[in-house]
Short mmCIF file of C-alpha atoms in Angstrom, two decimals:
data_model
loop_
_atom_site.label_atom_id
_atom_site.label_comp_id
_atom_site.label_asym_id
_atom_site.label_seq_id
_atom_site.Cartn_x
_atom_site.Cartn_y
_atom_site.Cartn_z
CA UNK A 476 177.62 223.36 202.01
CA UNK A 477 177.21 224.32 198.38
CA UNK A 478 174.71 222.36 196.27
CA UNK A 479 173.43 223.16 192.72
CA UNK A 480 170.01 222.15 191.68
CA UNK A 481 169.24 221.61 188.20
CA UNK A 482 165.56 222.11 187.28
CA UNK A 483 164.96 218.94 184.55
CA UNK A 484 163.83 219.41 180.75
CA UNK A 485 160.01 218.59 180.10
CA UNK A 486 157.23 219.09 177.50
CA UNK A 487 156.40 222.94 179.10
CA UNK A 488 160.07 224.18 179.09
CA UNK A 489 161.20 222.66 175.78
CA UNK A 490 158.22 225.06 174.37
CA UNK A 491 160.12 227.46 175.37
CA UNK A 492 157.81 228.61 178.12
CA UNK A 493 159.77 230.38 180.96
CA UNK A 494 159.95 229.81 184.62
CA UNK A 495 158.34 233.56 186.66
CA UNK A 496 161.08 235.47 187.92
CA UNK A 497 160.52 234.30 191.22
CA UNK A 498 162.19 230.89 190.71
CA UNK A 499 166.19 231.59 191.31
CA UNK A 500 168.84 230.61 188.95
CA UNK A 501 169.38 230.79 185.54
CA UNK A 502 167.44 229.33 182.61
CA UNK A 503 168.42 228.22 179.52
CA UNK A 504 166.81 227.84 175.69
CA UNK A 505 165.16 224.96 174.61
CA UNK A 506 167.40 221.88 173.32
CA UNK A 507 166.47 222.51 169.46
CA UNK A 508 168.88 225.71 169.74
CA UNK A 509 171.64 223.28 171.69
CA UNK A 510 174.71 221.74 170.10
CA UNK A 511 176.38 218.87 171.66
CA UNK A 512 180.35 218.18 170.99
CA UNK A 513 181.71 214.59 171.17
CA UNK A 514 185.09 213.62 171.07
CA UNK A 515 185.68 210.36 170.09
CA UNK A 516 189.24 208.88 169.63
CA UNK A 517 190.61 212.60 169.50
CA UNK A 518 188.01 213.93 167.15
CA UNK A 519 184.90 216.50 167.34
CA UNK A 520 181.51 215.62 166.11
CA UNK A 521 178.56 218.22 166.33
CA UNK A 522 175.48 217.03 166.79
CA UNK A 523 172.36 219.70 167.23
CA UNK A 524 169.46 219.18 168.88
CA UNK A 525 166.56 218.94 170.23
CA UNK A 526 167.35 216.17 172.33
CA UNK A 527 165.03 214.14 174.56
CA UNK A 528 163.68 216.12 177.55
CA UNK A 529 164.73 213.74 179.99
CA UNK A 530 168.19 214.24 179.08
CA UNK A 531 168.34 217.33 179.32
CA UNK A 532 168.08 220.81 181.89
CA UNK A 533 166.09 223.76 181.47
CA UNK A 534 168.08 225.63 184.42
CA UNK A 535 170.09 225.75 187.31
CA UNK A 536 171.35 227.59 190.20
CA UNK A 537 174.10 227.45 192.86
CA UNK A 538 172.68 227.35 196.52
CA UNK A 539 174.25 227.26 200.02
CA UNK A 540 172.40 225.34 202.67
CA UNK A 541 172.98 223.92 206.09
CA UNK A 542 172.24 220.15 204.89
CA UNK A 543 170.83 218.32 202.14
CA UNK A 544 167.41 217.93 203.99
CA UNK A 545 167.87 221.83 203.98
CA UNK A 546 168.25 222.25 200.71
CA UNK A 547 164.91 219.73 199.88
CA UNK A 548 163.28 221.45 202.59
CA UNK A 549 164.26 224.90 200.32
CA UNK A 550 163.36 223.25 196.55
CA UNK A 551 159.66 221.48 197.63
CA UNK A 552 158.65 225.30 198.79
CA UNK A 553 159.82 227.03 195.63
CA UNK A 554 156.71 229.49 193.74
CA UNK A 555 155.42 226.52 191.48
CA UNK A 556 155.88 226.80 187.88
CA UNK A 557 153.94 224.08 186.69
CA UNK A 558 153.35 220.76 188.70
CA UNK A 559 155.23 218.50 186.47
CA UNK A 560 158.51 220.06 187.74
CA UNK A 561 161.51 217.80 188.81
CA UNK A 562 164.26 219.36 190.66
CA UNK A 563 167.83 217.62 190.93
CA UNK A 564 170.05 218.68 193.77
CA UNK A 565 173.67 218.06 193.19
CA UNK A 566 176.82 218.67 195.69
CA UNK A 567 178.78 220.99 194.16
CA UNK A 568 182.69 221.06 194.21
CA UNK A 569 184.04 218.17 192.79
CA UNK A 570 187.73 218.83 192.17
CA UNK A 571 188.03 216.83 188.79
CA UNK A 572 188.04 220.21 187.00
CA UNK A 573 189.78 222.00 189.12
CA UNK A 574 188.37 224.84 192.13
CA UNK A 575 185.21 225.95 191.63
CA UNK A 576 184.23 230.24 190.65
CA UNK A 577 181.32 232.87 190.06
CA UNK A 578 181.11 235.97 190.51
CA UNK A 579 182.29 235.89 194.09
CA UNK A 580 185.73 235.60 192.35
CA UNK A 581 188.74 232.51 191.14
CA UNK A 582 190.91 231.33 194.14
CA UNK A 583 192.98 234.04 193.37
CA UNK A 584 190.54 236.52 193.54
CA UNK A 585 190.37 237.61 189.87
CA UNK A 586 186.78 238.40 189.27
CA UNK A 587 184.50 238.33 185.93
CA UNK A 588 183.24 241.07 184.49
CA UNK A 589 179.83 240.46 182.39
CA UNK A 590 179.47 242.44 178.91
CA UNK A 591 175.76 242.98 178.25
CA UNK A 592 176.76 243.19 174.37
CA UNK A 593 177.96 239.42 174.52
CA UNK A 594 175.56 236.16 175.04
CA UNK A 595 176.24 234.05 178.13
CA UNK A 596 176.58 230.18 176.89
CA UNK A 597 176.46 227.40 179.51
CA UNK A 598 179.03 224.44 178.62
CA UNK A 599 177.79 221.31 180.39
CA UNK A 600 179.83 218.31 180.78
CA UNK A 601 177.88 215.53 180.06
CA UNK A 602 178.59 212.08 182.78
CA UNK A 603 180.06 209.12 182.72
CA UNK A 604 181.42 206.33 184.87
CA UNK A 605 184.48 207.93 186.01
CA UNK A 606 182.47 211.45 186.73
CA UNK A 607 179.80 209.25 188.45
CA UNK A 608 182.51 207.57 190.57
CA UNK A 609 184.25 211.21 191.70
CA UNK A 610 187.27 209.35 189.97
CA UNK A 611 190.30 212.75 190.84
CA UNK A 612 192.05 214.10 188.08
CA UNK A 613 196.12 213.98 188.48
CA UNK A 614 197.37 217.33 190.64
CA UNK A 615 199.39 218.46 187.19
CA UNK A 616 196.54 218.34 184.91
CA UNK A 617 194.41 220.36 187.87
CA UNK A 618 196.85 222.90 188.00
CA UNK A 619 196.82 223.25 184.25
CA UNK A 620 193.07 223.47 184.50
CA UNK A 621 192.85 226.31 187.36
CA UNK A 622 195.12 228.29 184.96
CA UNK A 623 193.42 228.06 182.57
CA UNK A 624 190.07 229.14 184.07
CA UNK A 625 191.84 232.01 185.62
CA UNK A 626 193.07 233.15 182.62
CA UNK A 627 189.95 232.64 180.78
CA UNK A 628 187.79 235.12 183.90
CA UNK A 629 191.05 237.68 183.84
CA UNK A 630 190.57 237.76 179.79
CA UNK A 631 186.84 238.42 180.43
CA UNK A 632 185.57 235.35 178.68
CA UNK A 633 184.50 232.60 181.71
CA UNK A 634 181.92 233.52 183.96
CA UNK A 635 181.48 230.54 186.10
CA UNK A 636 182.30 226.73 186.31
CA UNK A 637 182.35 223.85 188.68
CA UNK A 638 181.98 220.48 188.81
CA UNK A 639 179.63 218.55 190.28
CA UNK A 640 180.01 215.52 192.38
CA UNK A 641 178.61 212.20 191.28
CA UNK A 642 174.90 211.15 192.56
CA UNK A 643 175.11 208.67 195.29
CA UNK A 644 174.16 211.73 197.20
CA UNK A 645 171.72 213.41 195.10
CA UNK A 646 167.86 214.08 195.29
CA UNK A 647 165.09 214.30 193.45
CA UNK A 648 161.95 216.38 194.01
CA UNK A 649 159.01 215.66 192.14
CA UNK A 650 156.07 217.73 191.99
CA UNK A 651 153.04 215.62 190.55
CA UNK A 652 149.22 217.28 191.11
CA UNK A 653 149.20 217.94 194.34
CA UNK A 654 151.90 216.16 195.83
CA UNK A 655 155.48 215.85 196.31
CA UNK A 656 157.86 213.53 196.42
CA UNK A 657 161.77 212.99 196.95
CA UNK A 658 163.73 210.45 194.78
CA UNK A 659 167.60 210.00 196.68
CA UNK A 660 170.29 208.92 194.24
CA UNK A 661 172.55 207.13 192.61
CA UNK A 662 170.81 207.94 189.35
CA UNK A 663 171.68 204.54 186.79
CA UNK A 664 170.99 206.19 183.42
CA UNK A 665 174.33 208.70 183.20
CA UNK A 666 173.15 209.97 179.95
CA UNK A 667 170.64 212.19 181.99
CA UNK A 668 173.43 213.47 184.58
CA UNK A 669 175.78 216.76 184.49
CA UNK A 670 178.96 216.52 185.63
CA UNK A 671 179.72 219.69 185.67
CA UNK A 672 179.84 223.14 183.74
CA UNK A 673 180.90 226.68 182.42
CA UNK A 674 179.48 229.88 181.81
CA UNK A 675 180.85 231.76 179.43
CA UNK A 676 180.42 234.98 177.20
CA UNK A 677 180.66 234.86 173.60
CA UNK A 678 179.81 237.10 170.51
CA UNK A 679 178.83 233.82 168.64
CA UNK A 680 177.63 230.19 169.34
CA UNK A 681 180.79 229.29 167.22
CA UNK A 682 183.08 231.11 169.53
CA UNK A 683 181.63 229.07 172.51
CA UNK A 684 182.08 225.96 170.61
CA UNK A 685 185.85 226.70 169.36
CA UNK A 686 186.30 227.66 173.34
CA UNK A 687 184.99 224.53 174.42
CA UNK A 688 187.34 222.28 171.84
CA UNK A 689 190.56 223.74 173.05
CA UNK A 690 189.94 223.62 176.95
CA UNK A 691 192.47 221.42 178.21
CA UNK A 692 189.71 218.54 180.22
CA UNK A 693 192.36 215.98 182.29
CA UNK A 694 190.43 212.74 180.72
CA UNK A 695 192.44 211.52 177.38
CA UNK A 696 189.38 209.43 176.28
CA UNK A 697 185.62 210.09 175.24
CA UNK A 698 184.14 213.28 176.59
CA UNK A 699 180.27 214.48 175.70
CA UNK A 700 179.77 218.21 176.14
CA UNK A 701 176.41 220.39 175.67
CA UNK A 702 175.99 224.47 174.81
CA UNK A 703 173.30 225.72 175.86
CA UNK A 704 172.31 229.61 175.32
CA UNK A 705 171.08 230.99 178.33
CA UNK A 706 168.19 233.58 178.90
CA UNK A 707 169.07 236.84 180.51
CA UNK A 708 167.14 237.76 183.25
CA UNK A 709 165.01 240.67 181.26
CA UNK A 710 163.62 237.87 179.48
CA UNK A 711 161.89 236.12 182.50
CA UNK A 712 158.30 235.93 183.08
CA UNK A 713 156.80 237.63 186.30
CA UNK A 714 154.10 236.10 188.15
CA UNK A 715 150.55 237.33 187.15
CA UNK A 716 148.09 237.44 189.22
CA UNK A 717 146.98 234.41 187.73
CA UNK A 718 149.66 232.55 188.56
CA UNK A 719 149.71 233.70 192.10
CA UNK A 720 146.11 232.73 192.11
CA UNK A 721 147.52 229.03 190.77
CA UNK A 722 150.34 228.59 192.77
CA UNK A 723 148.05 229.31 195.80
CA UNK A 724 145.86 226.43 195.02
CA UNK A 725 148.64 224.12 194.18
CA UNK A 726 149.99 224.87 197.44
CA UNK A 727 146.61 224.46 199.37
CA UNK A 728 146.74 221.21 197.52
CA UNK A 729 150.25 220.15 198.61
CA UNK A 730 149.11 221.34 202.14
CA UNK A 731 145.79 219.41 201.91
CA UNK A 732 147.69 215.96 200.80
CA UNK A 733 150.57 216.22 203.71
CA UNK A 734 147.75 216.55 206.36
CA UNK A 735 146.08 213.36 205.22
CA UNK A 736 149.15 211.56 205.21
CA UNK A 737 149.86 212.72 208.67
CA UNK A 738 146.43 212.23 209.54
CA UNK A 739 146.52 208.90 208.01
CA UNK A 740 150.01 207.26 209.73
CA UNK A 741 149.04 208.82 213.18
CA UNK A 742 145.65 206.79 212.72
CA UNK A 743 147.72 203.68 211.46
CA UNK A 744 149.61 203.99 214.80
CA UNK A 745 152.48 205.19 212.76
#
């Protein structure tokens, strides 16, 4: 199974402060350098940020695992960042915008190419009821869509995309102090959820954006979609030995707290 987990927005990342090399995926700028598009009755509205944290991602990555317990076991035993971090693990593949592809290839087998002299954007789409409700898009418009991602990879602009399927069988980790803690979905508030996404490579944030107008999405009404810039790996922060010496703690910590618990229930008779 394919799942992608979305590290949430908070005070830390929206400072701009980076996530050590050691934590997978990819992570993106602050929301002050975002620009959301809205179309509303057939016309585009910018609107730049920042935006509120909790509506927003500071990275993500695309993960295979056995199970969703697998994939929580994997997340809650990450290198810890900082231990306000909330993790949201998604399953991947919804066919609303059409099959999903990386750099393992399309369906077809047409594979990206990255240009080092271009800037990788991520396009999210932005939820909503029918997204929440894995409501399909008609075969015709997904076979319009899958050409049209294949021809965007084969003319070297798309990256990646997929969509993601709605929450009623989601996750959230929490890391708070010294504990952990997993929230299971649906999530209510829709304006915090992803419904799915792009990656693309552009020579301008106003390439990405005119790229993002003309795709051809199935849905005739309302649509919310969010640019992000993403960081390149070079620019990722590797663990110092005072973070090591941190992240050891927080983990005796985490360690410390699940043995008391255990302790605790077995003594309840539990």
């Amino acid at each position: 199974m394919e799942f992608m987990v979305l590290r949430r927005a908070n005070q830390s990342t929206e400072r701009g402060t980076q996530p050590p090399a050691l934590e997978p995926g990819t992570f993106l700028r602050p929301s002050a350098e975002a620009v959301r598009l809205l179309r509303r009755d057939g016309a585009w509205r910018e609107v730049h940020g920042p935006f509120p944290p909790k509506e927003v991602v500071a990275g993500f990555v695309l993960l295979e695992a056995e199970s969703r317990e697998d994939i929580i076991a994997q997340v809650r035993w990450w290198p810890l960042f900082d231990s306000g971090a909330v993790y949201e693990i998604r399953d991947a593949g919804s066919p609303v915008y059409g099959a999903g592809f990386d750099e393992r290839g399309t369906a077809s087998g047409t594979l990206p190419l990255r240009q080092e002299d271009l800037t990788r954007y991520v396009i999210f789409l932005r939820a909503d009821a029918d997204t929440e409700s894995d409501a399909m898009a008609p075969p015709e418009n997904l076979d319009v869509i899958n050409a049209h991602n294949e021809a965007g990879v084969w003319q070297g602009v798309l990256l990646a995309g997929d969509g993601l399927k709605g929450t009623a069988n989601a996750a959230r980790v929490h890391y708070a102090n010294a504990k952990t803690s997993v929230v299971d979905g649906p999530f209510t508030d829709v304006r915090e959820l992803i419904a799915g996404y792009w990656m693309l490579q552009a020579a301008s944030l106003d390439e990405a954006i005119a790229w993002a107008k003309a795709y051809p999405y199935p849905q005739q009404g309302d649509i919310t979609l969010e640019i992000r810039e993403a960081c390149e790996r070079k620019s990722h922060v590797e663990f110092t030995p005072e973070m090591i010496k941190a992240e050891e703690r927080l983990r005796a910590e985490l360690l410390e707290a699940e043995l008391r618990n255990a302790f605790s229930k077995a003594a309840r008779g539990g």
